[in-house]
Amino acid sequence: MTHDEPSTRPEAEAWFLAHGLPYFVDPIREQVRRRLARGRLAVVVAVGLLLAVPVAVAAGWLVHRADVEGAVSTGISVGATVLVAVAATYAVRALRVRLIGAWAVRQTLASLGLLFPLATRALPMLLLFVTFLFINTEVWMVASALDGGILWGAVMLFAAMAAGFLVVRLVEEVDRLDDEIGREELGDDADVVGLQRTNLVLVLLITQAFQVLLLALAVFAFFIVFGAVAMKEEVLVAWIGGDLTYLWGIRPISLELVQVSTFLAAFSGLYFAVYAVTDETYRREFFSEVLGELEQALRVRVRYLRG
């Protein structure tokens, strides 16, 4: 981020938008506040249910018609996914989360240098643990027996737990960083509350969620390769008590291998989320950069309010 601070109100608004802080712009913040009114949110929920219920019923019916187990769980998981998709679409378009997410992704890609040391500290112990699970008979029996709906539900549960943990810790970090910004020069205008505080938390949440996703995908790819190379078909057949199902006839990547890898990668994502905000070295490096970003944002905000 450049440290050339804008001097006029239009320049400040453009600076906020370019740095993923749309809620710091007064007209946008008021617009978002109106779109978060109970009546508007009730309409979004109603639209989500109108779409989710028939899609869930159709998905369950198709699974039942195909004589495959898991019609109910598939319907519930698909319905929940549609609800999340409707809420995400509303947030991205109406609540300007697209601007926040775009900047957060760029920031993540620019700070990959912090991600690699984190991975080198977190991955060894994690891989030692999950690799032991990966070559465990019971894990293959349980994971391979899960139907698609339950597996996807488990992935969403892990994601929700990780997001909830990150939100709680990141709110604390934003408050701590806000307290560290000098008040003598900026005065009471530096206090970050309401939607502006939410904006900062969303920036941090999306940034770290993207990092967690990258690491989880790396674990998934590792187990797909490891399983294809090291796990023999006759051993897996004995473990799961039946024949393997190969996706599109591609050997040796079986549906069971994908299911086990997906389950362990989702668990690893939850582990990474917890580790990222509890590892002192990472927090010190990551939030030292954020502190500089936040301080500049507050200085621009003070000029914006006084301009």
CSV table of C-alpha atoms in Angstrom, one decimal:
chain,number,residue,atom,x,y,z
A,1,MET,CA,0.0,0.0,0.0
A,2,THR,CA,1.3,3.4,-0.8
A,3,HIS,CA,1.7,5.9,1.9
A,4,ASP,CA,0.6,8.9,-0.2
A,5,GLU,CA,-2.5,9.9,1.6
A,6,PRO,CA,-5.4,11.6,-0.3
A,7,SER,CA,-5.9,15.3,0.4
A,8,THR,CA,-9.5,15.8,-0.8
A,9,ARG,CA,-12.8,14.1,0.0
A,10,PRO,CA,-13.3,12.5,-3.4
A,11,GLU,CA,-9.7,11.3,-3.3
A,12,ALA,CA,-10.3,9.8,0.1
A,13,GLU,CA,-13.5,8.0,-1.1
A,14,ALA,CA,-11.6,6.6,-4.0
A,15,TRP,CA,-8.8,5.5,-1.7
A,16,PHE,CA,-11.2,3.7,0.6
A,17,LEU,CA,-12.8,1.8,-2.3
A,18,ALA,CA,-9.5,0.8,-3.7
A,19,HIS,CA,-8.3,-0.6,-0.3
A,20,GLY,CA,-11.4,-2.6,0.4
A,21,LEU,CA,-13.0,-0.1,2.9
A,22,PRO,CA,-16.3,0.9,1.2
A,23,TYR,CA,-18.1,1.2,4.6
A,24,PHE,CA,-15.8,4.1,5.4
A,25,VAL,CA,-17.5,6.1,2.7
A,26,ASP,CA,-20.5,7.9,4.2
A,27,PRO,CA,-23.0,7.4,1.3
A,28,ILE,CA,-22.1,3.7,0.9
A,29,ARG,CA,-22.3,3.1,4.6
A,30,GLU,CA,-25.8,4.6,4.8
A,31,GLN,CA,-26.9,2.6,1.8
A,32,VAL,CA,-25.6,-0.6,3.3
A,33,ARG,CA,-27.3,0.2,6.6
A,34,ARG,CA,-30.6,0.5,4.8
A,35,ARG,CA,-30.0,-2.8,3.0
A,36,LEU,CA,-29.4,-4.5,6.4
A,37,ALA,CA,-32.8,-3.5,7.7
A,38,ARG,CA,-35.0,-6.3,9.0
A,39,GLY,CA,-37.5,-6.0,6.2
A,40,ARG,CA,-34.8,-6.2,3.5
A,41,LEU,CA,-33.2,-9.2,5.2
A,42,ALA,CA,-36.6,-10.9,5.6
A,43,VAL,CA,-37.0,-10.6,1.8
A,44,VAL,CA,-33.6,-12.2,1.2
A,45,VAL,CA,-34.4,-15.1,3.6
A,46,ALA,CA,-37.8,-15.6,1.9
A,47,VAL,CA,-36.2,-15.7,-1.6
A,48,GLY,CA,-33.5,-18.1,-0.3
A,49,LEU,CA,-36.2,-20.5,1.1
A,50,LEU,CA,-38.3,-20.2,-2.1
A,51,LEU,CA,-35.2,-21.3,-4.1
A,52,ALA,CA,-33.7,-23.8,-1.5
A,53,VAL,CA,-36.8,-25.9,-0.7
A,54,PRO,CA,-37.7,-27.0,-4.3
A,55,VAL,CA,-34.0,-27.5,-5.2
A,56,ALA,CA,-33.5,-29.6,-2.0
A,57,VAL,CA,-36.6,-31.7,-2.8
A,58,ALA,CA,-35.5,-32.2,-6.4
A,59,ALA,CA,-32.0,-33.2,-5.4
A,60,GLY,CA,-33.3,-35.7,-2.8
A,61,TRP,CA,-35.8,-37.1,-5.3
A,62,LEU,CA,-33.0,-37.5,-8.0
A,63,VAL,CA,-30.8,-39.4,-5.5
A,64,HIS,CA,-33.7,-41.6,-4.4
A,65,ARG,CA,-34.7,-42.3,-8.0
A,66,ALA,CA,-31.1,-43.3,-8.7
A,67,ASP,CA,-31.5,-45.9,-5.9
A,68,VAL,CA,-28.6,-44.3,-4.0
A,69,GLU,CA,-28.5,-43.9,-0.2
A,70,GLY,CA,-28.5,-40.4,1.3
A,71,ALA,CA,-31.6,-38.8,-0.3
A,72,VAL,CA,-32.5,-36.9,2.8
A,73,SER,CA,-29.0,-35.8,3.7
A,74,THR,CA,-28.3,-34.7,0.1
A,75,GLY,CA,-31.5,-32.7,0.0
A,76,ILE,CA,-30.7,-30.9,3.3
A,77,SER,CA,-27.1,-30.2,2.2
A,78,VAL,CA,-28.1,-28.9,-1.2
A,79,GLY,CA,-30.8,-26.7,0.4
A,80,ALA,CA,-28.4,-25.3,2.9
A,81,THR,CA,-25.9,-24.6,0.1
A,82,VAL,CA,-28.5,-22.7,-1.9
A,83,LEU,CA,-29.4,-20.6,1.2
A,84,VAL,CA,-25.7,-19.8,1.7
A,85,ALA,CA,-25.3,-19.0,-2.0
A,86,VAL,CA,-28.3,-16.6,-1.9
A,87,ALA,CA,-26.9,-14.8,1.2
A,88,ALA,CA,-23.5,-14.6,-0.3
A,89,THR,CA,-24.9,-13.2,-3.6
A,90,TYR,CA,-26.8,-10.5,-1.7
A,91,ALA,CA,-23.7,-9.7,0.4
A,92,VAL,CA,-21.4,-9.5,-2.7
A,93,ARG,CA,-23.7,-7.3,-4.7
A,94,ALA,CA,-25.9,-5.3,-2.3
A,95,LEU,CA,-23.5,-5.0,0.6
A,96,ARG,CA,-20.4,-4.3,-1.5
A,97,VAL,CA,-18.5,-7.3,-0.1
A,98,ARG,CA,-17.1,-7.8,-3.6
A,99,LEU,CA,-14.9,-4.7,-3.1
A,100,ILE,CA,-13.7,-6.0,0.3
A,101,GLY,CA,-13.1,-9.5,-1.0
A,102,ALA,CA,-11.2,-8.3,-4.1
A,103,TRP,CA,-8.8,-6.3,-2.0
A,104,ALA,CA,-8.4,-9.1,0.6
A,105,VAL,CA,-7.5,-11.6,-2.1
A,106,ARG,CA,-4.9,-9.2,-3.6
A,107,GLN,CA,-3.5,-8.7,-0.2
A,108,THR,CA,-3.3,-12.4,0.4
A,109,LEU,CA,-1.4,-13.0,-2.9
A,110,ALA,CA,0.9,-10.1,-2.0
A,111,SER,CA,1.7,-11.5,1.4
A,112,LEU,CA,2.3,-15.2,0.5
A,113,GLY,CA,5.7,-14.7,2.0
A,114,LEU,CA,4.0,-14.8,5.4
A,115,LEU,CA,2.0,-17.9,4.4
A,116,PHE,CA,4.9,-20.2,3.7
A,117,PRO,CA,6.6,-19.8,7.1
A,118,LEU,CA,3.2,-20.5,8.7
A,119,ALA,CA,2.8,-23.6,6.6
A,120,THR,CA,6.2,-24.9,7.5
A,121,ARG,CA,5.4,-24.5,11.2
A,122,ALA,CA,1.8,-25.9,11.0
A,123,LEU,CA,2.1,-28.6,8.4
A,124,PRO,CA,4.7,-31.0,9.9
A,125,MET,CA,2.6,-31.8,13.1
A,126,LEU,CA,-0.7,-31.7,11.1
A,127,LEU,CA,0.5,-34.0,8.4
A,128,LEU,CA,2.0,-36.4,11.0
A,129,PHE,CA,-1.5,-36.5,12.6
A,130,VAL,CA,-3.7,-36.7,9.6
A,131,THR,CA,-1.4,-39.0,7.7
A,132,PHE,CA,-1.8,-41.5,10.6
A,133,LEU,CA,-5.6,-41.1,10.1
A,134,PHE,CA,-5.2,-41.5,6.3
A,135,ILE,CA,-3.7,-44.9,6.7
A,136,ASN,CA,-6.2,-46.0,9.3
A,137,THR,CA,-8.7,-48.6,8.4
A,138,GLU,CA,-11.6,-47.1,10.5
A,139,VAL,CA,-11.2,-43.7,8.8
A,140,TRP,CA,-11.5,-45.3,5.4
A,141,MET,CA,-14.5,-47.3,6.5
A,142,VAL,CA,-16.3,-44.3,7.9
A,143,ALA,CA,-15.4,-41.7,5.2
A,144,SER,CA,-16.0,-44.1,2.3
A,145,ALA,CA,-19.5,-44.9,3.7
A,146,LEU,CA,-20.5,-41.3,3.9
A,147,ASP,CA,-22.9,-40.2,1.2
A,148,GLY,CA,-22.3,-37.0,-0.7
A,149,GLY,CA,-24.8,-35.0,1.4
A,150,ILE,CA,-23.3,-35.9,4.7
A,151,LEU,CA,-19.8,-35.4,3.5
A,152,TRP,CA,-20.6,-31.9,2.1
A,153,GLY,CA,-22.5,-31.2,5.3
A,154,ALA,CA,-19.4,-32.1,7.3
A,155,VAL,CA,-17.3,-29.8,5.1
A,156,MET,CA,-19.7,-26.9,5.7
A,157,LEU,CA,-19.7,-27.6,9.4
A,158,PHE,CA,-15.9,-27.4,9.6
A,159,ALA,CA,-16.0,-24.2,7.5
A,160,ALA,CA,-18.6,-22.6,9.8
A,161,MET,CA,-16.6,-23.5,12.9
A,162,ALA,CA,-13.5,-22.0,11.4
A,163,ALA,CA,-15.3,-18.9,10.4
A,164,GLY,CA,-16.9,-18.5,13.8
A,165,PHE,CA,-13.5,-18.9,15.6
A,166,LEU,CA,-11.9,-16.4,13.2
A,167,VAL,CA,-14.6,-13.8,13.7
A,168,VAL,CA,-14.3,-13.9,17.5
A,169,ARG,CA,-10.5,-13.6,17.4
A,170,LEU,CA,-10.4,-11.0,14.7
A,171,VAL,CA,-12.8,-8.8,16.4
A,172,GLU,CA,-10.5,-8.8,19.4
A,173,GLU,CA,-7.5,-8.1,17.1
A,174,VAL,CA,-9.3,-5.1,15.5
A,175,ASP,CA,-10.1,-3.7,18.9
A,176,ARG,CA,-6.5,-4.2,20.0
A,177,LEU,CA,-5.1,-2.6,16.9
A,178,ASP,CA,-7.5,0.3,17.2
A,179,ASP,CA,-6.4,0.9,20.7
A,180,GLU,CA,-2.7,1.0,19.6
A,181,ILE,CA,-3.3,3.8,17.1
A,182,GLY,CA,-2.1,7.1,18.5
A,183,ARG,CA,-5.0,9.2,19.8
A,184,GLU,CA,-3.1,12.4,20.5
A,185,GLU,CA,-2.9,13.3,16.8
A,186,LEU,CA,-6.1,11.7,15.6
A,187,GLY,CA,-8.4,12.3,18.5
A,188,ASP,CA,-11.8,10.7,19.0
A,189,ASP,CA,-12.3,10.5,15.3
A,190,ALA,CA,-10.0,7.5,15.2
A,191,ASP,CA,-12.5,5.3,17.1
A,192,VAL,CA,-13.8,2.5,14.7
A,193,VAL,CA,-17.3,1.4,15.4
A,194,GLY,CA,-20.4,0.0,13.7
A,195,LEU,CA,-20.1,-0.9,10.0
A,196,GLN,CA,-16.6,0.5,9.8
A,197,ARG,CA,-15.5,-2.0,12.4
A,198,THR,CA,-17.3,-4.7,10.5
A,199,ASN,CA,-15.5,-3.7,7.4
A,200,LEU,CA,-12.1,-4.1,9.0
A,201,VAL,CA,-13.1,-7.5,10.4
A,202,LEU,CA,-14.4,-8.6,7.0
A,203,VAL,CA,-11.1,-7.6,5.4
A,204,LEU,CA,-9.2,-9.7,7.9
A,205,LEU,CA,-11.7,-12.6,7.8
A,206,ILE,CA,-11.6,-12.9,4.0
A,207,THR,CA,-7.8,-12.6,3.9
A,208,GLN,CA,-7.3,-15.4,6.4
A,209,ALA,CA,-10.1,-17.5,4.9
A,210,PHE,CA,-8.4,-17.4,1.6
A,211,GLN,CA,-5.1,-18.4,3.2
A,212,VAL,CA,-6.8,-21.3,5.0
A,213,LEU,CA,-8.4,-22.4,1.7
A,214,LEU,CA,-5.1,-22.5,-0.1
A,215,LEU,CA,-3.5,-24.6,2.7
A,216,ALA,CA,-6.5,-27.0,2.8
A,217,LEU,CA,-6.3,-27.4,-1.0
A,218,ALA,CA,-2.6,-28.2,-0.7
A,219,VAL,CA,-3.4,-30.9,1.9
A,220,PHE,CA,-6.2,-32.3,-0.4
A,221,ALA,CA,-3.7,-32.5,-3.3
A,222,PHE,CA,-1.1,-34.1,-1.1
A,223,PHE,CA,-3.5,-36.9,0.0
A,224,ILE,CA,-4.8,-37.5,-3.6
A,225,VAL,CA,-1.2,-38.0,-4.8
A,226,PHE,CA,-0.1,-40.0,-1.7
A,227,GLY,CA,-3.2,-42.2,-1.9
A,228,ALA,CA,-2.8,-42.8,-5.6
A,229,VAL,CA,0.9,-43.8,-5.2
A,230,ALA,CA,1.0,-45.6,-1.9
A,231,MET,CA,-2.4,-47.1,-1.2
A,232,LYS,CA,-2.9,-50.4,-3.0
A,233,GLU,CA,-6.3,-51.4,-4.4
A,234,GLU,CA,-6.4,-54.8,-2.7
A,235,VAL,CA,-5.7,-53.2,0.7
A,236,LEU,CA,-8.4,-50.6,0.3
A,237,VAL,CA,-10.9,-53.2,-0.9
A,238,ALA,CA,-10.2,-55.2,2.3
A,239,TRP,CA,-10.5,-52.0,4.4
A,240,ILE,CA,-13.9,-50.8,3.0
A,241,GLY,CA,-15.3,-54.3,2.5
A,242,GLY,CA,-16.2,-53.7,-1.2
A,243,ASP,CA,-15.0,-52.7,-4.6
A,244,LEU,CA,-13.6,-49.2,-5.2
A,245,THR,CA,-15.5,-46.8,-7.4
A,246,TYR,CA,-13.3,-45.0,-9.9
A,247,LEU,CA,-14.3,-41.6,-11.2
A,248,TRP,CA,-14.8,-41.6,-14.9
A,249,GLY,CA,-12.7,-44.8,-15.0
A,250,ILE,CA,-9.6,-43.0,-13.9
A,251,ARG,CA,-7.3,-45.3,-12.0
A,252,PRO,CA,-6.0,-45.1,-9.3
A,253,ILE,CA,-8.1,-42.1,-8.2
A,254,SER,CA,-11.2,-43.6,-6.6
A,255,LEU,CA,-14.3,-42.0,-5.2
A,256,GLU,CA,-13.3,-43.3,-1.8
A,257,LEU,CA,-9.9,-41.7,-2.0
A,258,VAL,CA,-11.5,-38.3,-2.9
A,259,GLN,CA,-13.9,-38.7,0.0
A,260,VAL,CA,-11.2,-39.4,2.6
A,261,SER,CA,-9.0,-36.6,1.2
A,262,THR,CA,-11.9,-34.1,1.3
A,263,PHE,CA,-12.8,-35.0,4.9
A,264,LEU,CA,-9.2,-34.7,6.1
A,265,ALA,CA,-8.6,-31.5,4.1
A,266,ALA,CA,-11.7,-29.9,5.6
A,267,PHE,CA,-10.4,-30.9,9.1
A,268,SER,CA,-7.0,-29.5,8.2
A,269,GLY,CA,-8.6,-26.2,7.2
A,270,LEU,CA,-10.2,-25.9,10.7
A,271,TYR,CA,-6.8,-26.6,12.2
A,272,PHE,CA,-5.1,-24.0,10.1
A,273,ALA,CA,-7.7,-21.4,11.0
A,274,VAL,CA,-7.1,-22.0,14.7
A,275,TYR,CA,-3.4,-22.1,14.3
A,276,ALA,CA,-3.2,-18.9,12.3
A,277,VAL,CA,-4.7,-16.7,15.0
A,278,THR,CA,-2.9,-18.5,17.9
A,279,ASP,CA,0.6,-18.7,16.5
A,280,GLU,CA,2.5,-15.8,18.0
A,281,THR,CA,5.1,-15.5,15.2
A,282,TYR,CA,2.5,-15.4,12.5
A,283,ARG,CA,0.2,-13.0,14.4
A,284,ARG,CA,3.1,-10.6,15.1
A,285,GLU,CA,4.2,-10.6,11.4
A,286,PHE,CA,0.7,-10.5,10.0
A,287,PHE,CA,-0.8,-7.9,12.3
A,288,SER,CA,2.3,-5.7,12.2
A,289,GLU,CA,1.4,-5.1,8.6
A,290,VAL,CA,-2.2,-4.7,9.4
A,291,LEU,CA,-1.4,-2.1,12.0
A,292,GLY,CA,0.3,0.0,9.4
A,293,GLU,CA,-2.7,-0.4,7.1
A,294,LEU,CA,-5.2,0.4,9.8
A,295,GLU,CA,-3.3,3.5,11.0
A,296,GLN,CA,-3.2,4.9,7.4
A,297,ALA,CA,-6.9,4.1,7.0
A,298,LEU,CA,-7.7,6.0,10.2
A,299,ARG,CA,-5.6,9.0,9.1
A,300,VAL,CA,-7.5,9.1,5.8
A,301,ARG,CA,-10.8,8.7,7.7
A,302,VAL,CA,-10.0,11.6,10.0
A,303,ARG,CA,-9.2,13.8,7.0
A,304,TYR,CA,-12.3,12.6,5.3
A,305,LEU,CA,-14.5,13.4,8.3
A,306,ARG,CA,-12.9,16.8,8.8
A,307,GLY,CA,-12.9,17.7,5.1
